[in-house]
Amino acid sequence: MPTINWGVRIDLTDNNTDTNAAIGLYSGYFNWITGRPGYAGSGYSGEAPASQTWKQGVITSIDKMSPAVRIIPNIEVSGDYGSLSGFSIEIDNTSLFWNTLDTNDYYMLNRDIDVYIFLDDVSYHVWGGKISGVEFNITSYIINCGDDQRTVHKIIPQNTLSDTNFPDIAEKAVGSVIPICFGNVKYAQFVPIYTDNEPLVLSNVEDAKTIAGAESIDASAKTLTLYTSGVDNFGAGELKGAFVRAVVNGSNQSIEIINNDQTSIFGDSRLNTTKLYLASWFDSTPVVIGSSPFTNTDFDIWYFEIIRFNATHIVSQGSIDSWITDDSGNPVNLSYWDKDDEDYIDTSEILKEASLTNIKTTTHPGIRVTSKTINLQGDLTKIFTTIIDEIRYQVIQQNNNTTQSSTFPTTPDDCENLHDEDDTTSYNTVYRSSAGTPTQITFAIELKCKVPEPLLNANYENAYLLLDFAITSVQATTSFSINYSLLANDYMQRETSTIKQKVDWFDDAAGTGLDANLSAGVEREYDLIPRIYYNEFGADDSDFYDKKDDVEPDNFLANNKVINAYPWLRLWLTLISITAAANNDITLEIKEVALIGEKTINVIDQNIYTKLKGESV
Amino acid sequence: MTWDDSTVYTLWGFVPMTRVAVDWVKLADGNWNGSDRGVSEDVYEAAIVFKGTEAELSTLETELNTNKENFNLTCGTGEEIFGADVDYSGAIDVTVVDYGTIQSVNRGVYSMPLKLRALSHSNTGSASISSLRLASHRFEPNSLFDLDKSFTLDGTATYLNGETDPGIFHGVFKQTQTEMKAIRRYLLTTARTASVSFPSFGVDSPFGQRMGSGSFNCKVISWRDMGRKNYADWELDITFARVI
């Protein structure tokens, strides 16, 4: 059974360095202890100052020593400090301790006081503060202590969510503070800052209308072709994730749109149609307008509207510990004041990190969450950006006897512009064919994660590689196909087996890759967001997009799960079947590389939480 | 008992109520310290009961009404109402601090309780505690366990040992008039807040078997004069705390 004693140390050294063993004063310090441990310069270790004598029989009953309290409640008022901790101790006054203090000018108020707990002769510092007041009677001298407010490290960010900064914020969220965690809280709460449930304009021949009738339906294919009169162009896939529902006639049923064709334009814009591909079908058969010349006069015609449910949530960017740090970045406990630390007064750091502007616009090294859609089942899909520690790049030539030109960045700084969400900054390299015609040029891009965090983990339902690059054949026309593959160095795990081989994650089967016919000096730009999956059978089951406008993927189909791929991923961009002249420069400009993870959670009747530091992908 | 130098009443019973001007505080090392305001602040009170006829008690009530403040009280042999160590050779200046009510005891006999306070007195006797004699086999030799035990909601226990384990002895003693005088003097002068040798009265392990037998130092942290049990014997309740 461990032995326990409490020690109290009061610093009077700025006023005196006296020693009076009868009252437990040693070189200007009161050292008092409960129990009878007999510490006379030795016999203990730990955080308490060493080689001290601790006076027994000064502190009265332990029952009268209130526990050191540290309470940081749920801080709902921004700018507040939360609750302060307090402490009091009662010592023996039967020998007129108060008179001894008075006679010797030992002033107690505002003195530093530290409390230690001694467990089996090992001491731990449990509380620190200042003496805030004293009182005494014929038997007891009571010392009341409290935190010194002037040494609270930083002010909690005084930011609330307003509709000025977030015009589309949900009404109930106005006035909420940005969620902050104190300590190692496993989950932090979301606050919705953007909601949009407005129906889309489906017709604008004369004036904007948000309802439209159907030209045709196909129950087996689950397609619904609406008259989007006057609407010039819903781009292909633009309506994915939105919901269509009948608002005139029909049942009150919303069905998710999983795809759509580009709007078909006709000379008479009133005949413009958009074909929708639905996730499910209506309980009863929709009544359509039909095709021109519109002979259907059924008054039970269904009219539809399309709504996109959007929600964006702001979530804690980290615990308050991450803001309350000393010069070394070590978190500091609010209730403990290190009197040697002068760093607590600076509030500029926390204000910078916690300002709304920074949270909205910067990629904080924690979590940034943007949810795009929420369906009727309450499934909220979130996209997480990655934390890539290093990006290295190398050109590897194959089947070629020409001179290669490559630059291999050796420090992470060289690759910062490949992960800065800015397409205008890039990393460039040039391959020059000095003689002959290369048949294959491979560019290897190595993505290294922050060990030991894996680049991908099993929590995600889908993972995508964001790859924006441009290729230019400088002097001569070049035609080739582009393949790309992704592999993990050590191994990649699936749910049931471990693969310890090089594996092609997404493999565009030979000959079916992206074709490039580059005219001399013409840059061809690729903005790819291929989905990463495990290609077990080697067949091309790719599901990637060649988008020119960097639209984030929103067709989230649950598929293979990739588990714990680490410590690095290597992306190979291979130009194959090249037909080009000699002495030709091929410039590869890599603009953006990222790994994106995505998962769906159900939020109906639940609070939305995320982990403290976000999840690495 | 002569009341105000004139009327004699029959004292039926009394109990001394002596309060020592010492306040005790228990220290975290298991010891006790007392704050002594001095012998001049000790309080000598007595709870007494008079018995007599209705006429006699009425006369008493009249005198109480006449002597609302202080008056002289003369105690006879066997009427050491303020304790055995008070000098009763002359009158004692007293005041009534608590008035009782006249009660009928049986046919023709009435009683009235009062609490008196001695406003000035003198003491007699030499201090000595050597004659302590336990009144019965019922006494409490104890060493307390200085442990802290706490339990979580799921029943996990935590034990912490303060390692002080103070010793306490509590007993009731029966003494003669002469012995009582000496013992009270000892308690009211020598002991008070001082650390004294634990007296010998036939108990080998006064602070429990764990602390064993031998000589100990102690402090008298409380005592109560229980008054006369009969014409010959007084009883005294004392609690000793071991000095560690």
Coordinates of C-alpha atoms in Angstrom, one line a residue, chain B residues 9 16 23 45 72 82 114 116-118 130 152 156 163-164 177 183 209 217 244:
Chain B
Y9 CA -30.7 24.8 51.6
P16 CA -18.7 19.9 38.8
D23 CA -8.3 24.6 22.6
E45 CA -19.2 25.9 37.0
N72 CA -22.0 34.5 48.3
F82 CA -16.9 23.1 41.8
L114 CA -29.4 25.4 38.9
L116 CA -23.7 28.1 39.1
R117 CA -20.5 29.8 38.1
A118 CA -17.8 30.6 40.5
S130 CA 0.0 8.9 40.5
T152 CA -14.5 4.0 -7.9
T156 CA -11.8 -0.4 -7.8
E163 CA 1.7 6.4 8.4
T164 CA 0.8 8.4 11.5
Q177 CA -11.7 12.9 47.7
I183 CA -5.5 14.8 40.2
Q209 CA -1.2 -4.0 21.2
N217 CA 4.6 10.4 26.6
I244 CA 4.7 10.5 18.8

